């Protein structure tokens, strides 16, 4: 079988999968380690061909293409991903970019990424701002394994902390944090039922939150308020229907400059606020 035939067969197998034609190419390039155009000039390695059709079968069975490939780009770096960790999303790149510019403007040094998953937010901040002291907090062992792996490969100075973000504040001194960033679980139990089948492969612990999806926003904003220094900044990624509630919550706790920001798709997906000086 040559490259053209292999790709055609994979595309046929993935014809019912959304964007399956592209996935067939991405998996091809991962399995063979060369581009499809390069492969057109060569004999295909039979082992790689077996690997390729194994990957295509996993995709046809519904596994996310990112887990099969095993890595995924986020702000220009390749993050290791797989079963048990949330796949970094493009909207989260906007959260990380905002955090990087705010940290740069304010000279923030002690930065906390709560509910870190792959570490995509905290690691990206550390890569952009080499003087920053970044800690990434993640509770679940399967996700923590990816966090450690990504830190080792991409930003070895970042601290990986295995802890419950809802309690970790107890370990911090008052005023010791310049910036807190978090993309926590925020999907309510009711909304979980209506999520796309694709999300069924990602861990429920990364998605679902009690209290109608607001548990982490309520606990983090209240319990870390005293841990942020005066003038320190809080940045949350939020679900697109949670903006007003999270803004009211932060204003009620006394944060200032509370802003709801739109992502590039025009959806309200980021809330930022500052601690009064
Ligand atoms: C929405 S995911 C975000 C992951 C990553 N920050 C990102 O943006 O891709 C939430 C993460 O929080 C972790 N998590 C859930 N409950 C937690 C808790 N109580 N303490 C710390 N991490 C928690 C999950 O395992 C998951 O990795």
PDB file of C-alpha atoms in Angstrom, residues 1-268:
ATOM      1  CA  UNK A   1       0.000   0.000   0.000  1.00  0.00           C
ATOM      2  CA  UNK A   2       1.353   3.457  -0.852  1.00  0.00           C
ATOM      3  CA  UNK A   3       0.761   6.735   0.993  1.00  0.00           C
ATOM      4  CA  UNK A   4      -2.103   7.806  -1.269  1.00  0.00           C
ATOM      5  CA  UNK A   5      -3.938   4.511  -0.749  1.00  0.00           C
ATOM      6  CA  UNK A   6      -3.324   4.512   3.008  1.00  0.00           C
ATOM      7  CA  UNK A   7      -4.699   8.029   3.398  1.00  0.00           C
ATOM      8  CA  UNK A   8      -7.716   7.315   1.197  1.00  0.00           C
ATOM      9  CA  UNK A   9      -8.522   4.234   3.251  1.00  0.00           C
ATOM     10  CA  UNK A  10      -8.177   6.167   6.544  1.00  0.00           C
ATOM     11  CA  UNK A  11     -10.371   8.991   5.233  1.00  0.00           C
ATOM     12  CA  UNK A  12     -13.007   6.483   4.278  1.00  0.00           C
ATOM     13  CA  UNK A  13     -12.847   4.980   7.788  1.00  0.00           C
ATOM     14  CA  UNK A  14     -13.225   8.469   9.331  1.00  0.00           C
ATOM     15  CA  UNK A  15     -15.885   9.722   6.920  1.00  0.00           C
ATOM     16  CA  UNK A  16     -18.482   9.989   9.722  1.00  0.00           C
ATOM     17  CA  UNK A  17     -16.101  11.852  12.059  1.00  0.00           C
ATOM     18  CA  UNK A  18     -16.259  15.657  12.131  1.00  0.00           C
ATOM     19  CA  UNK A  19     -13.091  16.976  10.482  1.00  0.00           C
ATOM     20  CA  UNK A  20     -12.108  13.316   9.905  1.00  0.00           C
ATOM     21  CA  UNK A  21     -10.267  14.107   6.646  1.00  0.00           C
ATOM     22  CA  UNK A  22      -7.825  16.365   8.480  1.00  0.00           C
ATOM     23  CA  UNK A  23      -7.487  13.948  11.376  1.00  0.00           C
ATOM     24  CA  UNK A  24      -6.486  11.237   8.889  1.00  0.00           C
ATOM     25  CA  UNK A  25      -3.608  13.478   7.706  1.00  0.00           C
ATOM     26  CA  UNK A  26      -2.497  14.487  11.239  1.00  0.00           C
ATOM     27  CA  UNK A  27      -2.463  10.848  12.369  1.00  0.00           C
ATOM     28  CA  UNK A  28      -0.578   9.870   9.202  1.00  0.00           C
ATOM     29  CA  UNK A  29       2.158  12.385   9.956  1.00  0.00           C
ATOM     30  CA  UNK A  30       2.350  11.278  13.591  1.00  0.00           C
ATOM     31  CA  UNK A  31       2.538   7.561  12.715  1.00  0.00           C
ATOM     32  CA  UNK A  32       5.128   7.924   9.958  1.00  0.00           C
ATOM     33  CA  UNK A  33       7.069  10.843  11.428  1.00  0.00           C
ATOM     34  CA  UNK A  34       7.189  12.616   8.049  1.00  0.00           C
ATOM     35  CA  UNK A  35       4.782  14.794   6.078  1.00  0.00           C
ATOM     36  CA  UNK A  36       2.267  13.221   3.722  1.00  0.00           C
ATOM     37  CA  UNK A  37       4.001  14.946   0.780  1.00  0.00           C
ATOM     38  CA  UNK A  38       7.340  13.394   1.760  1.00  0.00           C
ATOM     39  CA  UNK A  39       5.670   9.990   2.166  1.00  0.00           C
ATOM     40  CA  UNK A  40       4.357  10.170  -1.406  1.00  0.00           C
ATOM     41  CA  UNK A  41       7.954   9.767  -2.601  1.00  0.00           C
ATOM     42  CA  UNK A  42       8.738   6.725  -0.409  1.00  0.00           C
ATOM     43  CA  UNK A  43       7.837   3.119   0.362  1.00  0.00           C
ATOM     44  CA  UNK A  44       5.753   2.987   3.538  1.00  0.00           C
ATOM     45  CA  UNK A  45       7.248   1.297   6.598  1.00  0.00           C
ATOM     46  CA  UNK A  46       4.924  -1.669   7.404  1.00  0.00           C
ATOM     47  CA  UNK A  47       5.250  -1.153  11.186  1.00  0.00           C
ATOM     48  CA  UNK A  48       4.274   2.498  10.863  1.00  0.00           C
ATOM     49  CA  UNK A  49       1.391   1.496   8.596  1.00  0.00           C
ATOM     50  CA  UNK A  50       0.080  -0.886  11.291  1.00  0.00           C
ATOM     51  CA  UNK A  51       0.499   1.894  13.853  1.00  0.00           C
ATOM     52  CA  UNK A  52      -1.388   4.294  11.575  1.00  0.00           C
ATOM     53  CA  UNK A  53      -4.433   2.085  11.153  1.00  0.00           C
ATOM     54  CA  UNK A  54      -4.430   1.399  14.909  1.00  0.00           C
ATOM     55  CA  UNK A  55      -4.616   5.171  15.484  1.00  0.00           C
ATOM     56  CA  UNK A  56      -7.348   5.569  12.870  1.00  0.00           C
ATOM     57  CA  UNK A  57      -9.399   2.836  14.582  1.00  0.00           C
ATOM     58  CA  UNK A  58      -9.084   4.637  17.924  1.00  0.00           C
ATOM     59  CA  UNK A  59     -10.269   7.866  16.305  1.00  0.00           C
ATOM     60  CA  UNK A  60     -13.174   6.068  14.621  1.00  0.00           C
ATOM     61  CA  UNK A  61     -14.135   4.732  18.080  1.00  0.00           C
ATOM     62  CA  UNK A  62     -14.434   8.336  19.340  1.00  0.00           C
ATOM     63  CA  UNK A  63     -11.134   8.935  21.145  1.00  0.00           C
ATOM     64  CA  UNK A  64     -10.024  12.577  20.738  1.00  0.00           C
ATOM     65  CA  UNK A  65      -7.372  13.004  18.046  1.00  0.00           C
ATOM     66  CA  UNK A  66      -5.207  14.939  20.535  1.00  0.00           C
ATOM     67  CA  UNK A  67      -4.983  11.947  22.904  1.00  0.00           C
ATOM     68  CA  UNK A  68      -4.020   9.656  20.031  1.00  0.00           C
ATOM     69  CA  UNK A  69      -1.311  12.035  18.813  1.00  0.00           C
ATOM     70  CA  UNK A  70      -0.160  12.487  22.424  1.00  0.00           C
ATOM     71  CA  UNK A  71       0.757  16.158  22.230  1.00  0.00           C
ATOM     72  CA  UNK A  72      -1.003  19.383  21.296  1.00  0.00           C
ATOM     73  CA  UNK A  73       0.161  22.967  20.648  1.00  0.00           C
ATOM     74  CA  UNK A  74      -0.599  25.803  23.040  1.00  0.00           C
ATOM     75  CA  UNK A  75       0.912  29.276  22.516  1.00  0.00           C
ATOM     76  CA  UNK A  76       3.704  27.856  20.405  1.00  0.00           C
ATOM     77  CA  UNK A  77       4.754  24.958  22.658  1.00  0.00           C
ATOM     78  CA  UNK A  78       3.811  21.280  22.379  1.00  0.00           C
ATOM     79  CA  UNK A  79       2.094  19.990  25.520  1.00  0.00           C
ATOM     80  CA  UNK A  80       1.962  16.309  26.306  1.00  0.00           C
ATOM     81  CA  UNK A  81      -1.696  15.167  26.578  1.00  0.00           C
ATOM     82  CA  UNK A  82      -3.531  11.890  27.065  1.00  0.00           C
ATOM     83  CA  UNK A  83      -6.279  10.156  28.947  1.00  0.00           C
ATOM     84  CA  UNK A  84      -6.910  11.811  32.313  1.00  0.00           C
ATOM     85  CA  UNK A  85      -5.989  15.387  31.418  1.00  0.00           C
ATOM     86  CA  UNK A  86      -7.995  18.167  29.765  1.00  0.00           C
ATOM     87  CA  UNK A  87      -6.872  19.005  26.217  1.00  0.00           C
ATOM     88  CA  UNK A  88      -5.729  22.653  26.125  1.00  0.00           C
ATOM     89  CA  UNK A  89      -8.270  24.810  24.285  1.00  0.00           C
ATOM     90  CA  UNK A  90      -7.751  27.851  22.016  1.00  0.00           C
ATOM     91  CA  UNK A  91      -9.869  30.073  24.319  1.00  0.00           C
ATOM     92  CA  UNK A  92      -7.484  29.239  27.164  1.00  0.00           C
ATOM     93  CA  UNK A  93      -4.629  30.597  25.029  1.00  0.00           C
ATOM     94  CA  UNK A  94      -6.403  33.943  25.325  1.00  0.00           C
ATOM     95  CA  UNK A  95      -6.513  33.614  29.130  1.00  0.00           C
ATOM     96  CA  UNK A  96      -2.796  32.779  29.247  1.00  0.00           C
ATOM     97  CA  UNK A  97      -1.944  35.649  26.866  1.00  0.00           C
ATOM     98  CA  UNK A  98      -3.885  38.108  29.021  1.00  0.00           C
ATOM     99  CA  UNK A  99      -2.113  36.834  32.145  1.00  0.00           C
ATOM    100  CA  UNK A 100       1.265  37.260  30.431  1.00  0.00           C
ATOM    101  CA  UNK A 101       0.541  40.875  29.438  1.00  0.00           C
ATOM    102  CA  UNK A 102      -0.872  41.761  32.865  1.00  0.00           C
ATOM    103  CA  UNK A 103       2.122  40.173  34.612  1.00  0.00           C
ATOM    104  CA  UNK A 104       4.491  42.008  32.289  1.00  0.00           C
ATOM    105  CA  UNK A 105       2.749  45.382  32.892  1.00  0.00           C
ATOM    106  CA  UNK A 106       2.597  44.977  36.667  1.00  0.00           C
ATOM    107  CA  UNK A 107       5.911  43.171  37.207  1.00  0.00           C
ATOM    108  CA  UNK A 108       4.094  40.244  38.886  1.00  0.00           C
ATOM    109  CA  UNK A 109       6.583  37.631  40.059  1.00  0.00           C
ATOM    110  CA  UNK A 110       4.733  35.152  42.303  1.00  0.00           C
ATOM    111  CA  UNK A 111       2.099  33.561  40.114  1.00  0.00           C
ATOM    112  CA  UNK A 112      -0.295  30.739  40.892  1.00  0.00           C
ATOM    113  CA  UNK A 113      -2.098  28.596  38.312  1.00  0.00           C
ATOM    114  CA  UNK A 114      -4.888  26.757  40.144  1.00  0.00           C
ATOM    115  CA  UNK A 115      -6.440  23.634  38.579  1.00  0.00           C
ATOM    116  CA  UNK A 116      -3.502  23.440  36.217  1.00  0.00           C
ATOM    117  CA  UNK A 117      -4.149  20.234  34.208  1.00  0.00           C
ATOM    118  CA  UNK A 118      -1.389  20.049  31.577  1.00  0.00           C
ATOM    119  CA  UNK A 119       0.014  23.270  33.051  1.00  0.00           C
ATOM    120  CA  UNK A 120      -0.652  25.087  29.791  1.00  0.00           C
ATOM    121  CA  UNK A 121      -1.423  28.412  31.499  1.00  0.00           C
ATOM    122  CA  UNK A 122       1.294  28.482  34.156  1.00  0.00           C
ATOM    123  CA  UNK A 123       3.986  26.995  31.914  1.00  0.00           C
ATOM    124  CA  UNK A 124       3.200  29.504  29.140  1.00  0.00           C
ATOM    125  CA  UNK A 125       3.518  32.363  31.638  1.00  0.00           C
ATOM    126  CA  UNK A 126       6.849  31.003  32.888  1.00  0.00           C
ATOM    127  CA  UNK A 127       8.161  30.626  29.332  1.00  0.00           C
ATOM    128  CA  UNK A 128       7.186  34.196  28.466  1.00  0.00           C
ATOM    129  CA  UNK A 129       8.463  35.715  31.732  1.00  0.00           C
ATOM    130  CA  UNK A 130      11.638  33.949  32.842  1.00  0.00           C
ATOM    131  CA  UNK A 131      11.837  36.039  36.055  1.00  0.00           C
ATOM    132  CA  UNK A 132       8.449  34.810  37.300  1.00  0.00           C
ATOM    133  CA  UNK A 133       8.065  32.229  40.079  1.00  0.00           C
ATOM    134  CA  UNK A 134       5.152  30.102  38.904  1.00  0.00           C
ATOM    135  CA  UNK A 135       3.396  27.340  40.848  1.00  0.00           C
ATOM    136  CA  UNK A 136       0.865  25.015  39.205  1.00  0.00           C
ATOM    137  CA  UNK A 137      -1.632  23.264  41.491  1.00  0.00           C
ATOM    138  CA  UNK A 138      -3.395  20.094  40.375  1.00  0.00           C
ATOM    139  CA  UNK A 139      -5.211  17.516  42.500  1.00  0.00           C
ATOM    140  CA  UNK A 140      -5.671  14.451  40.311  1.00  0.00           C
ATOM    141  CA  UNK A 141      -2.738  12.015  39.830  1.00  0.00           C
ATOM    142  CA  UNK A 142      -3.402  11.251  36.160  1.00  0.00           C
ATOM    143  CA  UNK A 143      -3.440  14.941  35.246  1.00  0.00           C
ATOM    144  CA  UNK A 144      -0.498  15.627  37.601  1.00  0.00           C
ATOM    145  CA  UNK A 145       1.653  13.158  35.652  1.00  0.00           C
ATOM    146  CA  UNK A 146       1.151  15.284  32.510  1.00  0.00           C
ATOM    147  CA  UNK A 147       1.781  18.466  34.482  1.00  0.00           C
ATOM    148  CA  UNK A 148       5.138  17.135  35.709  1.00  0.00           C
ATOM    149  CA  UNK A 149       6.079  15.900  32.255  1.00  0.00           C
ATOM    150  CA  UNK A 150       5.252  19.246  30.639  1.00  0.00           C
ATOM    151  CA  UNK A 151       7.119  21.212  33.281  1.00  0.00           C
ATOM    152  CA  UNK A 152      10.212  19.027  32.818  1.00  0.00           C
ATOM    153  CA  UNK A 153      10.109  19.473  29.039  1.00  0.00           C
ATOM    154  CA  UNK A 154       9.038  23.107  28.761  1.00  0.00           C
ATOM    155  CA  UNK A 155       9.718  25.141  31.911  1.00  0.00           C
ATOM    156  CA  UNK A 156      11.721  23.237  34.542  1.00  0.00           C
ATOM    157  CA  UNK A 157      11.634  26.134  37.029  1.00  0.00           C
ATOM    158  CA  UNK A 158       7.871  25.869  37.532  1.00  0.00           C
ATOM    159  CA  UNK A 159       6.737  24.224  40.784  1.00  0.00           C
ATOM    160  CA  UNK A 160       4.230  21.365  40.435  1.00  0.00           C
ATOM    161  CA  UNK A 161       2.067  21.113  43.553  1.00  0.00           C
ATOM    162  CA  UNK A 162      -0.285  18.184  44.069  1.00  0.00           C
ATOM    163  CA  UNK A 163      -3.014  19.718  46.209  1.00  0.00           C
ATOM    164  CA  UNK A 164      -6.685  20.578  46.406  1.00  0.00           C
ATOM    165  CA  UNK A 165      -7.049  24.100  45.032  1.00  0.00           C
ATOM    166  CA  UNK A 166     -10.017  24.574  47.353  1.00  0.00           C
ATOM    167  CA  UNK A 167      -7.717  24.144  50.367  1.00  0.00           C
ATOM    168  CA  UNK A 168      -4.229  25.080  49.196  1.00  0.00           C
ATOM    169  CA  UNK A 169      -4.731  28.714  50.338  1.00  0.00           C
ATOM    170  CA  UNK A 170      -4.189  27.464  53.911  1.00  0.00           C
ATOM    171  CA  UNK A 171      -0.527  26.906  53.042  1.00  0.00           C
ATOM    172  CA  UNK A 172       0.064  30.426  51.715  1.00  0.00           C
ATOM    173  CA  UNK A 173       1.169  33.514  53.609  1.00  0.00           C
ATOM    174  CA  UNK A 174      -1.080  36.601  53.363  1.00  0.00           C
ATOM    175  CA  UNK A 175      -0.144  38.890  50.468  1.00  0.00           C
ATOM    176  CA  UNK A 176       2.325  36.370  49.013  1.00  0.00           C
ATOM    177  CA  UNK A 177       0.767  36.064  45.534  1.00  0.00           C
ATOM    178  CA  UNK A 178       0.986  38.723  42.812  1.00  0.00           C
ATOM    179  CA  UNK A 179      -1.311  36.990  40.335  1.00  0.00           C
ATOM    180  CA  UNK A 180      -3.693  34.061  40.435  1.00  0.00           C
ATOM    181  CA  UNK A 181      -4.920  32.488  37.197  1.00  0.00           C
ATOM    182  CA  UNK A 182      -7.375  29.641  36.978  1.00  0.00           C
ATOM    183  CA  UNK A 183      -9.389  27.705  34.458  1.00  0.00           C
ATOM    184  CA  UNK A 184     -11.205  25.528  36.971  1.00  0.00           C
ATOM    185  CA  UNK A 185     -13.966  22.964  36.401  1.00  0.00           C
ATOM    186  CA  UNK A 186     -17.141  24.999  35.768  1.00  0.00           C
ATOM    187  CA  UNK A 187     -19.799  22.811  34.155  1.00  0.00           C
ATOM    188  CA  UNK A 188     -22.919  22.200  36.250  1.00  0.00           C
ATOM    189  CA  UNK A 189     -24.230  18.666  36.692  1.00  0.00           C
ATOM    190  CA  UNK A 190     -27.272  19.527  34.540  1.00  0.00           C
ATOM    191  CA  UNK A 191     -25.096  20.873  31.695  1.00  0.00           C
ATOM    192  CA  UNK A 192     -22.826  17.796  31.795  1.00  0.00           C
ATOM    193  CA  UNK A 193     -25.653  15.711  30.377  1.00  0.00           C
ATOM    194  CA  UNK A 194     -25.853  17.839  27.219  1.00  0.00           C
ATOM    195  CA  UNK A 195     -22.108  17.973  26.426  1.00  0.00           C
ATOM    196  CA  UNK A 196     -20.870  16.641  23.099  1.00  0.00           C
ATOM    197  CA  UNK A 197     -19.995  12.917  23.092  1.00  0.00           C
ATOM    198  CA  UNK A 198     -16.363  13.856  22.345  1.00  0.00           C
ATOM    199  CA  UNK A 199     -16.065  15.372  25.823  1.00  0.00           C
ATOM    200  CA  UNK A 200     -17.040  12.017  27.303  1.00  0.00           C
ATOM    201  CA  UNK A 201     -13.375  10.984  26.883  1.00  0.00           C
ATOM    202  CA  UNK A 202     -12.108  13.861  29.010  1.00  0.00           C
ATOM    203  CA  UNK A 203     -12.163  13.521  32.800  1.00  0.00           C
ATOM    204  CA  UNK A 204     -15.359  14.562  34.582  1.00  0.00           C
ATOM    205  CA  UNK A 205     -13.115  15.907  37.361  1.00  0.00           C
ATOM    206  CA  UNK A 206     -11.752  18.482  34.893  1.00  0.00           C
ATOM    207  CA  UNK A 207     -15.199  19.668  33.850  1.00  0.00           C
ATOM    208  CA  UNK A 208     -17.888  19.344  36.498  1.00  0.00           C
ATOM    209  CA  UNK A 209     -18.252  21.661  39.472  1.00  0.00           C
ATOM    210  CA  UNK A 210     -20.835  21.688  42.247  1.00  0.00           C
ATOM    211  CA  UNK A 211     -22.979  24.690  43.138  1.00  0.00           C
ATOM    212  CA  UNK A 212     -24.335  25.063  39.597  1.00  0.00           C
ATOM    213  CA  UNK A 213     -20.756  25.161  38.239  1.00  0.00           C
ATOM    214  CA  UNK A 214     -19.681  28.008  40.530  1.00  0.00           C
ATOM    215  CA  UNK A 215     -17.962  26.181  43.412  1.00  0.00           C
ATOM    216  CA  UNK A 216     -14.392  26.962  42.320  1.00  0.00           C
ATOM    217  CA  UNK A 217     -15.088  30.629  41.498  1.00  0.00           C
ATOM    218  CA  UNK A 218     -16.752  31.152  44.883  1.00  0.00           C
ATOM    219  CA  UNK A 219     -14.119  29.341  46.946  1.00  0.00           C
ATOM    220  CA  UNK A 220     -11.051  30.613  45.101  1.00  0.00           C
ATOM    221  CA  UNK A 221     -12.146  34.260  45.012  1.00  0.00           C
ATOM    222  CA  UNK A 222     -13.044  34.243  48.722  1.00  0.00           C
ATOM    223  CA  UNK A 223     -10.211  32.128  50.135  1.00  0.00           C
ATOM    224  CA  UNK A 224      -7.327  33.551  48.085  1.00  0.00           C
ATOM    225  CA  UNK A 225      -8.348  37.221  48.450  1.00  0.00           C
ATOM    226  CA  UNK A 226      -6.083  37.692  51.480  1.00  0.00           C
ATOM    227  CA  UNK A 227      -3.294  35.680  49.833  1.00  0.00           C
ATOM    228  CA  UNK A 228      -3.084  38.085  46.910  1.00  0.00           C
ATOM    229  CA  UNK A 229      -1.080  41.204  47.628  1.00  0.00           C
ATOM    230  CA  UNK A 230      -2.848  44.599  47.528  1.00  0.00           C
ATOM    231  CA  UNK A 231      -3.072  45.460  43.814  1.00  0.00           C
ATOM    232  CA  UNK A 232      -2.656  41.768  42.939  1.00  0.00           C
ATOM    233  CA  UNK A 233      -4.687  40.320  40.110  1.00  0.00           C
ATOM    234  CA  UNK A 234      -7.116  37.465  39.667  1.00  0.00           C
ATOM    235  CA  UNK A 235      -7.925  36.022  36.211  1.00  0.00           C
ATOM    236  CA  UNK A 236     -10.562  33.342  35.628  1.00  0.00           C
ATOM    237  CA  UNK A 237     -11.614  31.489  32.517  1.00  0.00           C
ATOM    238  CA  UNK A 238     -15.395  31.071  32.821  1.00  0.00           C
ATOM    239  CA  UNK A 239     -18.248  29.325  31.046  1.00  0.00           C
ATOM    240  CA  UNK A 240     -19.958  31.625  28.552  1.00  0.00           C
ATOM    241  CA  UNK A 241     -23.116  31.905  30.680  1.00  0.00           C
ATOM    242  CA  UNK A 242     -21.376  32.569  34.000  1.00  0.00           C
ATOM    243  CA  UNK A 243     -20.037  36.095  33.387  1.00  0.00           C
ATOM    244  CA  UNK A 244     -22.618  38.128  35.287  1.00  0.00           C
ATOM    245  CA  UNK A 245     -22.613  35.799  38.289  1.00  0.00           C
ATOM    246  CA  UNK A 246     -18.820  35.754  38.557  1.00  0.00           C
ATOM    247  CA  UNK A 247     -18.578  39.538  38.145  1.00  0.00           C
ATOM    248  CA  UNK A 248     -21.184  40.063  40.900  1.00  0.00           C
ATOM    249  CA  UNK A 249     -19.379  37.572  43.107  1.00  0.00           C
ATOM    250  CA  UNK A 250     -16.037  39.370  42.807  1.00  0.00           C
ATOM    251  CA  UNK A 251     -17.558  42.828  43.276  1.00  0.00           C
ATOM    252  CA  UNK A 252     -19.419  41.559  46.332  1.00  0.00           C
ATOM    253  CA  UNK A 253     -16.143  40.347  47.855  1.00  0.00           C
ATOM    254  CA  UNK A 254     -14.583  43.794  47.355  1.00  0.00           C
ATOM    255  CA  UNK A 255     -12.342  43.184  44.327  1.00  0.00           C
ATOM    256  CA  UNK A 256     -11.939  46.270  42.126  1.00  0.00           C
ATOM    257  CA  UNK A 257     -11.607  46.811  38.342  1.00  0.00           C
ATOM    258  CA  UNK A 258     -13.727  43.728  37.736  1.00  0.00           C
ATOM    259  CA  UNK A 259     -14.045  43.166  33.999  1.00  0.00           C
ATOM    260  CA  UNK A 260     -15.797  40.620  31.827  1.00  0.00           C
ATOM    261  CA  UNK A 261     -13.840  40.117  28.593  1.00  0.00           C
ATOM    262  CA  UNK A 262     -14.883  38.565  25.306  1.00  0.00           C
ATOM    263  CA  UNK A 263     -12.820  35.922  23.546  1.00  0.00           C
ATOM    264  CA  UNK A 264     -12.032  36.178  19.827  1.00  0.00           C
ATOM    265  CA  UNK A 265     -15.309  34.421  19.056  1.00  0.00           C
ATOM    266  CA  UNK A 266     -17.162  37.246  20.851  1.00  0.00           C
ATOM    267  CA  UNK A 267     -18.124  35.083  23.852  1.00  0.00           C
ATOM    268  CA  UNK A 268     -17.701  36.327  27.440  1.00  0.00           C
TER     269      UNK A 268
END
